[in-house]
Coordinates of C-alpha atoms and ligand atoms in Angstrom, one line a residue:
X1 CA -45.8 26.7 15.5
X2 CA -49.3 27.5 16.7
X3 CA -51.5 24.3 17.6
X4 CA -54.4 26.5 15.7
X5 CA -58.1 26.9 17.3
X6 CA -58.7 24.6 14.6
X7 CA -57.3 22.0 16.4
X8 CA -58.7 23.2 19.4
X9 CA -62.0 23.2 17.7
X10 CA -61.3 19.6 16.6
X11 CA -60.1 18.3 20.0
X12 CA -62.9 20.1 21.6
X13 CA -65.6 18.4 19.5
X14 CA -63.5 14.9 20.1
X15 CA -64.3 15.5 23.5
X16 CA -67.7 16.9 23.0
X17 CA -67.5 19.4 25.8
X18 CA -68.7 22.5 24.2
X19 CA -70.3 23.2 20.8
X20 CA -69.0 25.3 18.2
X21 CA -70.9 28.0 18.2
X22 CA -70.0 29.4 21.9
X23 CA -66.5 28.4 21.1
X24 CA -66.4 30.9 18.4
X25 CA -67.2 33.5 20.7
X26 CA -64.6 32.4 23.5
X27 CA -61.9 35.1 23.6
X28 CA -59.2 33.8 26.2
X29 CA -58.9 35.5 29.5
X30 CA -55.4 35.1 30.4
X31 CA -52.3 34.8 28.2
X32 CA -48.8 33.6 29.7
X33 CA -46.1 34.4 26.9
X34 CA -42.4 34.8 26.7
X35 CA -42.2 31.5 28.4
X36 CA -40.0 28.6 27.7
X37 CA -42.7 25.8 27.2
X38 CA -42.0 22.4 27.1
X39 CA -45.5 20.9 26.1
X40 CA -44.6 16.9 26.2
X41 CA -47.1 17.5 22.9
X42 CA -44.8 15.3 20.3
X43 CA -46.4 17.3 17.6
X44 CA -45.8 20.6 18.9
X45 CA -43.0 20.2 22.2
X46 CA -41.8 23.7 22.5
X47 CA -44.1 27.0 22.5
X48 CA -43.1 30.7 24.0
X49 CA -46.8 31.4 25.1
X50 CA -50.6 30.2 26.1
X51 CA -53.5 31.3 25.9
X52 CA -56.1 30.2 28.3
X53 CA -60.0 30.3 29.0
X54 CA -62.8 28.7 31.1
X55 CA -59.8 27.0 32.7
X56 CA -58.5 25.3 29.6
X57 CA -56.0 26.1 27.5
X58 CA -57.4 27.5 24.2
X59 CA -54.0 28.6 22.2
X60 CA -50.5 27.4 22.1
X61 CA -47.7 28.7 20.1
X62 CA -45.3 31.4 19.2
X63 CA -45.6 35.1 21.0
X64 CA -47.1 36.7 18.1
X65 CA -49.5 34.1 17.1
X66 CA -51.0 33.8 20.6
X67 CA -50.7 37.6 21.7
X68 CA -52.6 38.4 19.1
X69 CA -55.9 36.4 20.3
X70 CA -56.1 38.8 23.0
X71 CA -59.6 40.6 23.3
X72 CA -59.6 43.7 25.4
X73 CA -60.4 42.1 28.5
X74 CA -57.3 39.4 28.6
X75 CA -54.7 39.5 31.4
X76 CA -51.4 38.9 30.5
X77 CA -48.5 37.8 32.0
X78 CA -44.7 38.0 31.1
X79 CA -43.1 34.9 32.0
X80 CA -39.8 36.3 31.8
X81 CA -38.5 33.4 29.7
X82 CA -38.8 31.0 32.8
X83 CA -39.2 27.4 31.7
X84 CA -43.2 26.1 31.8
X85 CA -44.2 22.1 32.1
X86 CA -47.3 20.8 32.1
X87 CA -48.7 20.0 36.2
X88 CA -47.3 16.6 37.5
X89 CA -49.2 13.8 38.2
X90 CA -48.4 11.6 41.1
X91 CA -49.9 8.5 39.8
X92 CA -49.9 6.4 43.2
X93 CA -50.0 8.0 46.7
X94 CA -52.1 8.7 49.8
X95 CA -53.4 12.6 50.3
X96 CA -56.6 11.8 52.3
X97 CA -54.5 9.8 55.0
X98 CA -51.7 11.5 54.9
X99 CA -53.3 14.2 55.5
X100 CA -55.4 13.2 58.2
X101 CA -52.2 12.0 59.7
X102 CA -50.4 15.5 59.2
X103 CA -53.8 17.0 60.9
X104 CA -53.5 14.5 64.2
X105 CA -49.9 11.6 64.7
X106 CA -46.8 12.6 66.0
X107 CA -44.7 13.0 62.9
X108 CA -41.5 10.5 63.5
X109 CA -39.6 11.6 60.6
X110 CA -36.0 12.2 63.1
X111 CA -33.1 11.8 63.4
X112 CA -32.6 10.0 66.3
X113 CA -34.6 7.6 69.0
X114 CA -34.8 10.6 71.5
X115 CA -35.8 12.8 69.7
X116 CA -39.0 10.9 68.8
X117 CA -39.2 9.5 72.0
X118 CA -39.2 13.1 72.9
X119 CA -42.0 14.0 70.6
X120 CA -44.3 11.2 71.6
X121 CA -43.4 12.3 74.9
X122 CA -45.2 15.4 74.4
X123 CA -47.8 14.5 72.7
X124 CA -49.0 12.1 75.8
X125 CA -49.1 14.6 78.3
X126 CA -51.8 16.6 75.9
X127 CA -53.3 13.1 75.3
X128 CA -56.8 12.0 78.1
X129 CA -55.4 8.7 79.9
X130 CA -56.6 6.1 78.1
X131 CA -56.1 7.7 75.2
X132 CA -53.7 6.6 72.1
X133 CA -50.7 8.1 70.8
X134 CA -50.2 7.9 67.5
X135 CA -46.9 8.5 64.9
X136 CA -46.2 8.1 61.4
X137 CA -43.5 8.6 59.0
X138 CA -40.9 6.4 61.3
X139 CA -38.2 4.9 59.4
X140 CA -36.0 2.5 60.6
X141 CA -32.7 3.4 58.7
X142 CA -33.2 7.0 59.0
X143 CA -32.2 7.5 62.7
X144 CA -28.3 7.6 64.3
X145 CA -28.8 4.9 66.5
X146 CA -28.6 2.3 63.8
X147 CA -30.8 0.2 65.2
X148 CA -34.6 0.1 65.5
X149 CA -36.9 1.4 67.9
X150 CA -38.0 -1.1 70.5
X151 CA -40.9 -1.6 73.1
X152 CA -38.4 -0.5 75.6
X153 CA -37.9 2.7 74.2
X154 CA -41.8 2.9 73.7
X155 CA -42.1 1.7 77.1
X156 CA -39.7 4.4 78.8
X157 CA -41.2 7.4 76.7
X158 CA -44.9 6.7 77.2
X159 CA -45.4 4.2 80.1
X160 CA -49.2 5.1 80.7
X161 CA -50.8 5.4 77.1
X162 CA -50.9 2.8 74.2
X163 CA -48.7 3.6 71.6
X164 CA -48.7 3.1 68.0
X165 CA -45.9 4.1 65.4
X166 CA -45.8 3.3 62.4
X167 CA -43.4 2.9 59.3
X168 CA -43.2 5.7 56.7
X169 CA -43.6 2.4 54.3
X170 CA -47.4 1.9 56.1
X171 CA -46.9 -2.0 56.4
X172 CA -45.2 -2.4 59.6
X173 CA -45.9 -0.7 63.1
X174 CA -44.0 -0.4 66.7
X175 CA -46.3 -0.6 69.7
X176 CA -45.8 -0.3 73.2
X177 CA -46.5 -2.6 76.6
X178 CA -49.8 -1.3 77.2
X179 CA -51.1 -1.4 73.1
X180 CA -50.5 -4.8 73.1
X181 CA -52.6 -5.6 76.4
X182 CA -55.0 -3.2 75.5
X183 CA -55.7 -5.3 71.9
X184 CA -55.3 -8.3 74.2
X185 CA -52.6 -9.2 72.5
X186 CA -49.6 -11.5 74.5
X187 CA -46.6 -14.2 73.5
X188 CA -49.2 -16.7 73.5
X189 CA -51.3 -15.2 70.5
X190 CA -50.3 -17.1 67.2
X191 CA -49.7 -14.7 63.8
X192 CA -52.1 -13.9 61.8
X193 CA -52.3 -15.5 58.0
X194 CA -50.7 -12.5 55.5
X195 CA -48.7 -11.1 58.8
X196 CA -46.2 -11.5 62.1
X197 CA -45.5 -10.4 65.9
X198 CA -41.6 -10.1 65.9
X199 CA -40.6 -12.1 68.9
X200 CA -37.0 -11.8 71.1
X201 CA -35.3 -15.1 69.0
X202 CA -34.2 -16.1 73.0
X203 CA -37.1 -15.7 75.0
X204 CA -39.9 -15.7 72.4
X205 CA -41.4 -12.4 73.8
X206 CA -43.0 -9.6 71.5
X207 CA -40.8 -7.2 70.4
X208 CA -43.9 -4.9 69.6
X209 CA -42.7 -4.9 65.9
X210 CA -46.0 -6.1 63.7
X211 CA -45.7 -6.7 60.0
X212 CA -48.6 -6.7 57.4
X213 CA -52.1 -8.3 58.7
X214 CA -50.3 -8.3 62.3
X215 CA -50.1 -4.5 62.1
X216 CA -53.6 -4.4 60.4
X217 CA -55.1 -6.2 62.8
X218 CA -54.1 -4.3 65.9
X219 CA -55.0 -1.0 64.1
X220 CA -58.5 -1.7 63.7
X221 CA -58.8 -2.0 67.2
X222 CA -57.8 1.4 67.7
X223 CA -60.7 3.8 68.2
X224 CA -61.1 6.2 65.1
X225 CA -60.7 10.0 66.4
X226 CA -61.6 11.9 63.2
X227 CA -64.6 13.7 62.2
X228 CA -65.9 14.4 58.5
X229 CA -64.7 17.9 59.5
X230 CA -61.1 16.7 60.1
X231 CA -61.2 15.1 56.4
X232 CA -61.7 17.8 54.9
X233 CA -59.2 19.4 56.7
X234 CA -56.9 17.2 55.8
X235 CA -57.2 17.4 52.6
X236 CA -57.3 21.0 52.4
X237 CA -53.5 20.3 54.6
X238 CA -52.0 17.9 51.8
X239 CA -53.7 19.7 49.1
X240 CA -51.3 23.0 49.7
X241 CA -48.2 21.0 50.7
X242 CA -48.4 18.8 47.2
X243 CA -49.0 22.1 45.3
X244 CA -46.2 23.9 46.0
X245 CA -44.3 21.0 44.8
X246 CA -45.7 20.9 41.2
X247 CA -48.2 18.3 41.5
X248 CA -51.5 18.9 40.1
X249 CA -53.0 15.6 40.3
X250 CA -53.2 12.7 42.2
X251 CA -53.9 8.9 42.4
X252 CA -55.2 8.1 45.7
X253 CA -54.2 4.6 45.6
X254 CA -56.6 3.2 48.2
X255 CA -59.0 5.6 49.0
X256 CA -62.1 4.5 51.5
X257 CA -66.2 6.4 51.1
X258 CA -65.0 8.8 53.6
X259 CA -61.8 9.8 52.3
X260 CA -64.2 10.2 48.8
X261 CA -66.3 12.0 50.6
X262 CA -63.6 14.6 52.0
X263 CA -62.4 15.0 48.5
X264 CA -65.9 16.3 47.6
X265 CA -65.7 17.9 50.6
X266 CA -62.8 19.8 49.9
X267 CA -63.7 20.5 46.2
X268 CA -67.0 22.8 47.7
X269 CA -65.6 24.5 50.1
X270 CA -62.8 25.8 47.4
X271 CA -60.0 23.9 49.4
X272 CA -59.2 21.2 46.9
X273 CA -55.9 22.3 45.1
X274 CA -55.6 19.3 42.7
X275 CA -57.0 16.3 40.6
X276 CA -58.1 13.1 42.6
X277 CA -58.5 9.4 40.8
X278 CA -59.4 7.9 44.2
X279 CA -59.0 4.1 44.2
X280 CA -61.1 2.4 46.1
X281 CA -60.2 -0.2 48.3
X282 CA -61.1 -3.6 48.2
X283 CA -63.1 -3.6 51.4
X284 CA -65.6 -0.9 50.8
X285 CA -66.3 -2.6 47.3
X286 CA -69.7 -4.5 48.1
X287 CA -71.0 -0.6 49.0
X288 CA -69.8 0.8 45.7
X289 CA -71.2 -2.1 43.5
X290 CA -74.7 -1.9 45.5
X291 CA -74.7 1.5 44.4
X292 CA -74.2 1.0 40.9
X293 CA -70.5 2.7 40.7
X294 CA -67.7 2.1 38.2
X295 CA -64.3 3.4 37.7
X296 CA -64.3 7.3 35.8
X297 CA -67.6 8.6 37.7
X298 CA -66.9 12.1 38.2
X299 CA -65.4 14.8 36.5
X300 CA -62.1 16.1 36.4
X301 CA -61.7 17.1 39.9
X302 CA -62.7 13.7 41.5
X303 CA -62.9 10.8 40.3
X304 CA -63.3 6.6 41.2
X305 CA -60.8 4.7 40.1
X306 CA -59.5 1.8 40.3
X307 CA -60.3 -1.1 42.8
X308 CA -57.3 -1.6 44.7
X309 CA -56.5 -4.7 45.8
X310 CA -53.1 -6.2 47.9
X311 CA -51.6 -9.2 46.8
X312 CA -47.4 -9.0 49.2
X313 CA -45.5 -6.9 51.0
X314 CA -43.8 -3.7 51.1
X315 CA -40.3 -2.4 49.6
X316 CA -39.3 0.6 52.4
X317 CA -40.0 -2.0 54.9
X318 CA -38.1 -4.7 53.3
X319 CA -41.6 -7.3 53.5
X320 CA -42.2 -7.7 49.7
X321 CA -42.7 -11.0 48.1
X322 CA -39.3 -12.1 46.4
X323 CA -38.1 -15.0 44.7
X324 CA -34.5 -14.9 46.5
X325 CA -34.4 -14.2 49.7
X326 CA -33.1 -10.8 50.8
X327 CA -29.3 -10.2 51.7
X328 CA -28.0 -11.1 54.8
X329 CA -31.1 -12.9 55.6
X330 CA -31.1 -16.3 53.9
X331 CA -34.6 -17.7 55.0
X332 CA -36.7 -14.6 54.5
X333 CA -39.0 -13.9 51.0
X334 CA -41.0 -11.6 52.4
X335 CA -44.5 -12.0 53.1
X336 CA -47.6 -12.6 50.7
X337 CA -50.9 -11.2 51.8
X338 CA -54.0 -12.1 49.8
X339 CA -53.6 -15.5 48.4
X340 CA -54.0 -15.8 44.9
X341 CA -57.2 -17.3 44.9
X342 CA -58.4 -14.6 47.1
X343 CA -56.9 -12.0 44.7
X344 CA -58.5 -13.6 41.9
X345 CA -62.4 -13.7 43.5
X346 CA -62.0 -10.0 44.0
X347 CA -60.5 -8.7 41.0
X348 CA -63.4 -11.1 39.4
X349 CA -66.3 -9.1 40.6
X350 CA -65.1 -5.9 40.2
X351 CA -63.5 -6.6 36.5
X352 CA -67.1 -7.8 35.7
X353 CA -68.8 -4.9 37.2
X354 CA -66.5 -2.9 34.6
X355 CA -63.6 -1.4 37.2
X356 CA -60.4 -1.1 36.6
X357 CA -58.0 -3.0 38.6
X358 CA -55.4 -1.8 40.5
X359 CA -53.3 -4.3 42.5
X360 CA -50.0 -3.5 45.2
X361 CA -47.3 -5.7 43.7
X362 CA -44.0 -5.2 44.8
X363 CA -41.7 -8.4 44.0
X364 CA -41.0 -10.9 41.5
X365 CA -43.5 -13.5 42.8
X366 CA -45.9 -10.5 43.5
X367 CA -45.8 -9.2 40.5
X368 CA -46.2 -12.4 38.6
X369 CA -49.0 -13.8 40.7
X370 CA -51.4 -10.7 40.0
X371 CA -50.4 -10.8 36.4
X372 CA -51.9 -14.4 36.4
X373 CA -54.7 -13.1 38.1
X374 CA -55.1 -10.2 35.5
X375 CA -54.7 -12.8 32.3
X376 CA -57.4 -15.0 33.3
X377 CA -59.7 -11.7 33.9
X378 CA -58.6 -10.9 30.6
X379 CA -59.4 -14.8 28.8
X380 CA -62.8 -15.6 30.6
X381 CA -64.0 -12.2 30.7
X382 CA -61.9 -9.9 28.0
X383 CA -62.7 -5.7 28.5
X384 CA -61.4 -3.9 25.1
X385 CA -59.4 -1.5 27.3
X386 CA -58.9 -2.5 30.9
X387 CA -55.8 -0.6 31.9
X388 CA -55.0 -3.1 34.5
X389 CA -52.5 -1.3 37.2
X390 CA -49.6 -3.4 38.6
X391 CA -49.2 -0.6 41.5
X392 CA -45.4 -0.7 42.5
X393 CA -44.5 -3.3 40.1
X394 CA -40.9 -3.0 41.6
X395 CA -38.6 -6.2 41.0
X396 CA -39.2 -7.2 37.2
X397 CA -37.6 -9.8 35.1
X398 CA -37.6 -9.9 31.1
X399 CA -40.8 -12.6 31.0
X400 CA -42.7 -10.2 33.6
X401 CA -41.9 -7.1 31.4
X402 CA -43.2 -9.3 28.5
X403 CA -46.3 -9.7 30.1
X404 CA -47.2 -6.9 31.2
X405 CA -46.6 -5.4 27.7
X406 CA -48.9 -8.1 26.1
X407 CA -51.7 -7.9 28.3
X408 CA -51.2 -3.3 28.0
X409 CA -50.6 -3.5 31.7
X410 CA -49.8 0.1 33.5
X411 CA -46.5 -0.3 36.5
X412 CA -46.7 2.6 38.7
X413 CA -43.5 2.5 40.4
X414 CA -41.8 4.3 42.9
X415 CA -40.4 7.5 41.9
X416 CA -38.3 8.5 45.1
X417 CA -36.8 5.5 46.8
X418 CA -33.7 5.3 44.8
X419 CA -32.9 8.6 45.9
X420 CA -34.9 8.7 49.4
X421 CA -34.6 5.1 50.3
X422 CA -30.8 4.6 48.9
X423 CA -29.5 3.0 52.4
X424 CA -32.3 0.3 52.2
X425 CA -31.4 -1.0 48.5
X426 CA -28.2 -3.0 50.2
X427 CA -30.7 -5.6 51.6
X428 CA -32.0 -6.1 47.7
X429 CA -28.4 -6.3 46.9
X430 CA -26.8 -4.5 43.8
X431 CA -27.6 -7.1 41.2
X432 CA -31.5 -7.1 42.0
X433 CA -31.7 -3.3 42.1
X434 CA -30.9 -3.2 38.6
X435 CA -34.2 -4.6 37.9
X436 CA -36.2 -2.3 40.0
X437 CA -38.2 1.0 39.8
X438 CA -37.4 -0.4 36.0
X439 CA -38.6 2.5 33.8
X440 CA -35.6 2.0 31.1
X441 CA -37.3 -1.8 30.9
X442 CA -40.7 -0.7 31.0
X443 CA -40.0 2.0 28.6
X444 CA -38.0 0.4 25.9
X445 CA -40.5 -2.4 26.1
X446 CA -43.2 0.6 25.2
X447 CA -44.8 -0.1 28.2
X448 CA -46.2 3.2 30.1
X449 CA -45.0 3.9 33.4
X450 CA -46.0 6.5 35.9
X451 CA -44.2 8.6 38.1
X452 CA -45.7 7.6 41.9
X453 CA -44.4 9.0 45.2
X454 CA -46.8 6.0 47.3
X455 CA -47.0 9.5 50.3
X456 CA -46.2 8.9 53.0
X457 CA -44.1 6.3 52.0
X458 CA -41.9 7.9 49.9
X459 CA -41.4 11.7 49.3
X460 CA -43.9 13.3 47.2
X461 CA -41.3 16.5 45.6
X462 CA -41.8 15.8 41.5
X463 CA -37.5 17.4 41.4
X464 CA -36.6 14.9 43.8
X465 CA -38.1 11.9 41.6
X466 CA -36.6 13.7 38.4
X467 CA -33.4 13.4 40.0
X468 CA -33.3 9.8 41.5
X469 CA -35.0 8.2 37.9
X470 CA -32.3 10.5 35.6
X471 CA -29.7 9.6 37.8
X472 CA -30.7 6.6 39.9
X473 CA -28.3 8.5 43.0
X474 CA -29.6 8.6 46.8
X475 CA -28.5 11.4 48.9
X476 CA -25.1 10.4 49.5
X477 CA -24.6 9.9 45.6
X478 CA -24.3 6.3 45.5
X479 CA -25.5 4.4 42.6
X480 CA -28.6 1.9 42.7
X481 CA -29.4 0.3 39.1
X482 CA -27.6 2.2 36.6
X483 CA -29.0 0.5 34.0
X484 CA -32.7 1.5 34.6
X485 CA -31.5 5.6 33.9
X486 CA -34.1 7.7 31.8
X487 CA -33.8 11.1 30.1
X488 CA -35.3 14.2 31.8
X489 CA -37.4 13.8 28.6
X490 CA -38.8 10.8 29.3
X491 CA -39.0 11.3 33.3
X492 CA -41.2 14.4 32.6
X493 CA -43.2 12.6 29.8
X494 CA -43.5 9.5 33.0
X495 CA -44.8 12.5 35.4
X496 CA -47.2 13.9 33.0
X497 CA -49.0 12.3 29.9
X498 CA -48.7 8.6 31.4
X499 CA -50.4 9.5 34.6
X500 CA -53.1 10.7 32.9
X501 CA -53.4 7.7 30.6
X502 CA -53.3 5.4 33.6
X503 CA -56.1 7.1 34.7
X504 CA -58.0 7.4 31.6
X505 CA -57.7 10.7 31.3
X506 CA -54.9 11.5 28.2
X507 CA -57.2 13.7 26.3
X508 CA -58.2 15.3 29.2
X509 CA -54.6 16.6 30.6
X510 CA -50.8 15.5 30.8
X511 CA -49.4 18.0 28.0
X512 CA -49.8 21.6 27.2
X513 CA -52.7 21.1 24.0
X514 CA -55.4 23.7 23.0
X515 CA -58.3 22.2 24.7
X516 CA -56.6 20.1 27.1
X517 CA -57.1 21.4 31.4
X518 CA -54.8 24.6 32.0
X519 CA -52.7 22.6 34.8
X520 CA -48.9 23.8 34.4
X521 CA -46.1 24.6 36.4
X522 CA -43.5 27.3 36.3
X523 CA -40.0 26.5 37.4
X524 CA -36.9 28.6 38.2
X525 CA -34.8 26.5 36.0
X526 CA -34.8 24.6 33.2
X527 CA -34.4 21.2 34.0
X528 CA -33.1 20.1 30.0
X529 CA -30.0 22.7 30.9
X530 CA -29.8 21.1 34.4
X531 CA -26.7 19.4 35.8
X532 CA -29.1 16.2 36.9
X533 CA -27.6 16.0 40.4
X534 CA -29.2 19.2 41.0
X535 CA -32.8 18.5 39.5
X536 CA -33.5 18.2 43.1
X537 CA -32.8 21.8 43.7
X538 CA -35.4 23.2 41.4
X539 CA -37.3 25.6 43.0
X540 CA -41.1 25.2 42.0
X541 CA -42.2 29.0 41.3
X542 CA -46.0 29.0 40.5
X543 CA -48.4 25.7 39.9
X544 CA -51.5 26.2 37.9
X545 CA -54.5 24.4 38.2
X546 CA -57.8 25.0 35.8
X547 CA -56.7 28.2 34.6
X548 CA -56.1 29.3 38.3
X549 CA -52.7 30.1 40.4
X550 CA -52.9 27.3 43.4
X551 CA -49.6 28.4 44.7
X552 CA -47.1 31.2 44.1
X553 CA -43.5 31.6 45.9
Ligands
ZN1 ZN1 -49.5 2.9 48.3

């Protein structure tokens, strides 16, 4: 069936991009056809062929009734019956940073403590005395040893520069001897309020292990090395590596001026490769009010979004606020960082200044502490569509799910960890992890969930999330909250059209529609005829974005 130009026409007009008259004229300038199109349009799901102009798609339908629109100067492109999706959308994750962090730290994701130690190793002798070294992406479970890294180990790989590592989850860090002394930090300094210095339980030394505002804290202190050059660098470094995965736009969940600025940046100097609803974060708000911006200035390469706010902890890390403590360690909840009162003045200024909300919430008491938050917005000061984000929104309980449905809340939560982050989900315990990443719940409560990688915390790959939420599997094949499974259907509707609804954007893009952006992706095989347990092994084979290849194997 051919979604006709009239309904093009129609949407168009909704949208009131273009008039009629210069629409009438528009002959398409590229047509894919003989493809196998899954449009996650409910009115018109499967197509052979589109036709596309001035980076939208303009026709889509059957071989003949799109082939046919083809003026003389159309290209045309034989798909080959290869399976076509619209782009994903990674509805919570951190390009600018990540990026930045690609372009300049160590990257820790080993195997083993040598073999970071090794890489840090290397990176100090290229690094001016005095000078920091910097890694990411550590994980704690990931490496042989089974055990974490230590100050010793920092110590003995990099005795004469400070040294900062942190967790692939972003909320925890390992420093070294000389980090600590040089942010005058020592066993007599008390922890900070939303955060902790690990101390040796026998001697009550620092372990160099910080958690939350303890981590924070000591970062600030450490001097920034990057240029506005380097951000758009970096963004031009995480624009290609996303791409070749599928994704064609991203949630940057707390972006800062600078990282909005390298997004522009990027856009001008043609090295932008996807979408951007940057977040902005809590801090920089005062800047953006005084300047008179909301949520959805832009266009439909970059974009504000939400104010994002922290309320707890962190789920890779194992730091997140819960109402039962975590296995194996009977006195620890996790950790709560903004109190709610806190929470509540921010969101209040920003909700009345007409931005959407967007607040990290991980656990149960998280979760239903920024929902209070959200509720009284919504009594003293109701918005007719506020889209309020719970970002994470992991550990949920009936009442939450309830509430989040009644006040049209948006979770956004992992899509990776099951299968990424398996090994971690024993210290959450069986039971509990049946009521996490909870798209069945969220779903059959006709609640709208995204699909959100959180880069660099988890991994970003759109196959990989398709097979941990269809299967709920980790590497090894184990099996983390069966009960929260979802259909490949419903996964690719969660990475498509409900990221762009939690962005505002549904008529805009998430499904293959005449009139809709020409963001698609062409895969090698179909993931409906897919054994799940090899939705993983997808290969991505071309990603489109506005009409325009972005990447090609
Ligand atoms: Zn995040």
């Amino acid at each position: 069936m051919l979604a006709s130009r009239r309904d093009f026409l129609h949407g168009l007009t909704a949208l009131g991009a273009i008039s009629l008259f210069s629409l009438e004229r528009t002959e398409p300038e590229l047509i894919l056809y003989n493809g196998n199109v899954w449009t996650v349009d409910p009115r018109n799901p499967r197509a052979q062929a589109v036709a596309i102009s001035s980076g939208r798609f303009l026709a889509v339908g059957s071989n003949d009734d799109v082939l046919h629109l083809a003026g003389g100067r159309a290209a045309k492109i034989d798909l080959g019956g290869k399976y076509v999706q619209p782009g994903f959308i990674d509805a919570h994750s951190h390009p600018a940073v990540a990026g930045l962090d690609h372009l300049r730290m160590v990257d820790c994701d080993l195997r083993s403590i040598a073999e970071i130690q090794k890489a840090l190793r290397e990176r100090a002798t290229k690094t001016p005395p005095g000078g920091w070294v910097l890694g990411f992406k550590y994980d704690d479970t990931k490496a042989s040893d089974n055990r974490p890294l230590t100050i010793q180990d920092l110590d003995a790989a990099v005795p004469d520069h400070p040294v900062f590592v942190e967790h692939r989850g972003g909320h925890t860090a390992w420093v070294n001897t000389l980090a600590l002394r040089a942010s005058k930090i020592d066993d007599a300094t008390p922890d900070p309020v939303g955060g902790k210095y690990d101390r040796d339980p026998s001697t009550g030394r620092l372990t160099g292990h910080l958690r939350e505002k303890a981590k924070t804290g000591l970062e600030e202190l450490i001097p920034s090395q990057y240029t506005r050059e380097d951000g758009r660098e970096g963004v031009k470094l995480i624009s290609k590596m996303m791409a070749r995965t599928g994704i064609t736009s991203v949630t940057d969940a707390f972006g800062t001026p600078d990282n909005l600025r390298a997004y522009q940046d990027a856009r001008e100097s043609g090295d932008l490769l996807l979408r951007i609803y940057c977040h902005i974060g809590y801090a920089f708000m005062d800047q953006m009010l005084a300047a008179g911006v909301k949520t959805g200035l832009g266009d439909e390469w970059v974009r504000v979004g939400a104010q994002k706010m922290l309320c707890e902890g962190s789920i890779s890390e194992r730091t997140a606020r819960l109402s039962q403590p975590y296995i194996g360690r009977p006195n620890d909840f996790g950790i709560i960082v903004t109190p709610e009162d806190q929470l509540y003045e921010i969101a209040r200024k920003a909700h009345a200044a007409g931005w959407q909300l967007g607040t990290h919430a991980n656990g149960d008491v998280g979760i239903d502490m920024t929902l209070r938050v959200y509720e009284r917005l919504q009594k003293e000061m109701p918005r007719r569509d506020p889209r309020y984000r719970i970002e994470h929104c992991t550990l949920i309980n009936d009442s939450l799910v309830q509430r989040i449905k009644a006040l049209g809340a948006i979770p956004t939560p992992f899509s990776t960890y099951v299968y990424y982050h398996g090994e971690k989900m024993r210290e959450y315990g069986a039971e509990r992890v049946d009521h996490m990443f909870a798209l069945r719940s969220f779903l059959d409560a006709g609640i709208r969930p995204t699909q959100a990688s959180d880069y660099p915390p988890g991994p970003f790959e759109p196959m990989m999330a398709l097979r941990s939420e269809v299967t709920r599997t980790d590497a090894k094949g184990n099996v983390w909250g069966p009960k929260q499974k979802i259909t490949v259907e419903e996964a690719i509707r969660v990475g498509t059209i409900n990221g762009a609804y939690a962005s505002y954007e549904e008529n805009l893009k998430g499904s293959i529609e005449p009139g809709k952006l020409a963001d698609l992706v062409v895969l090698g095989k179909d993931p409906f005829k897919t054994d799940p347990m090899d939705l993983i092994n997808i290969p991505v084979e071309r990603t489109m974005v506005g009409g325009k290849w972005v990447w090609e194997a």
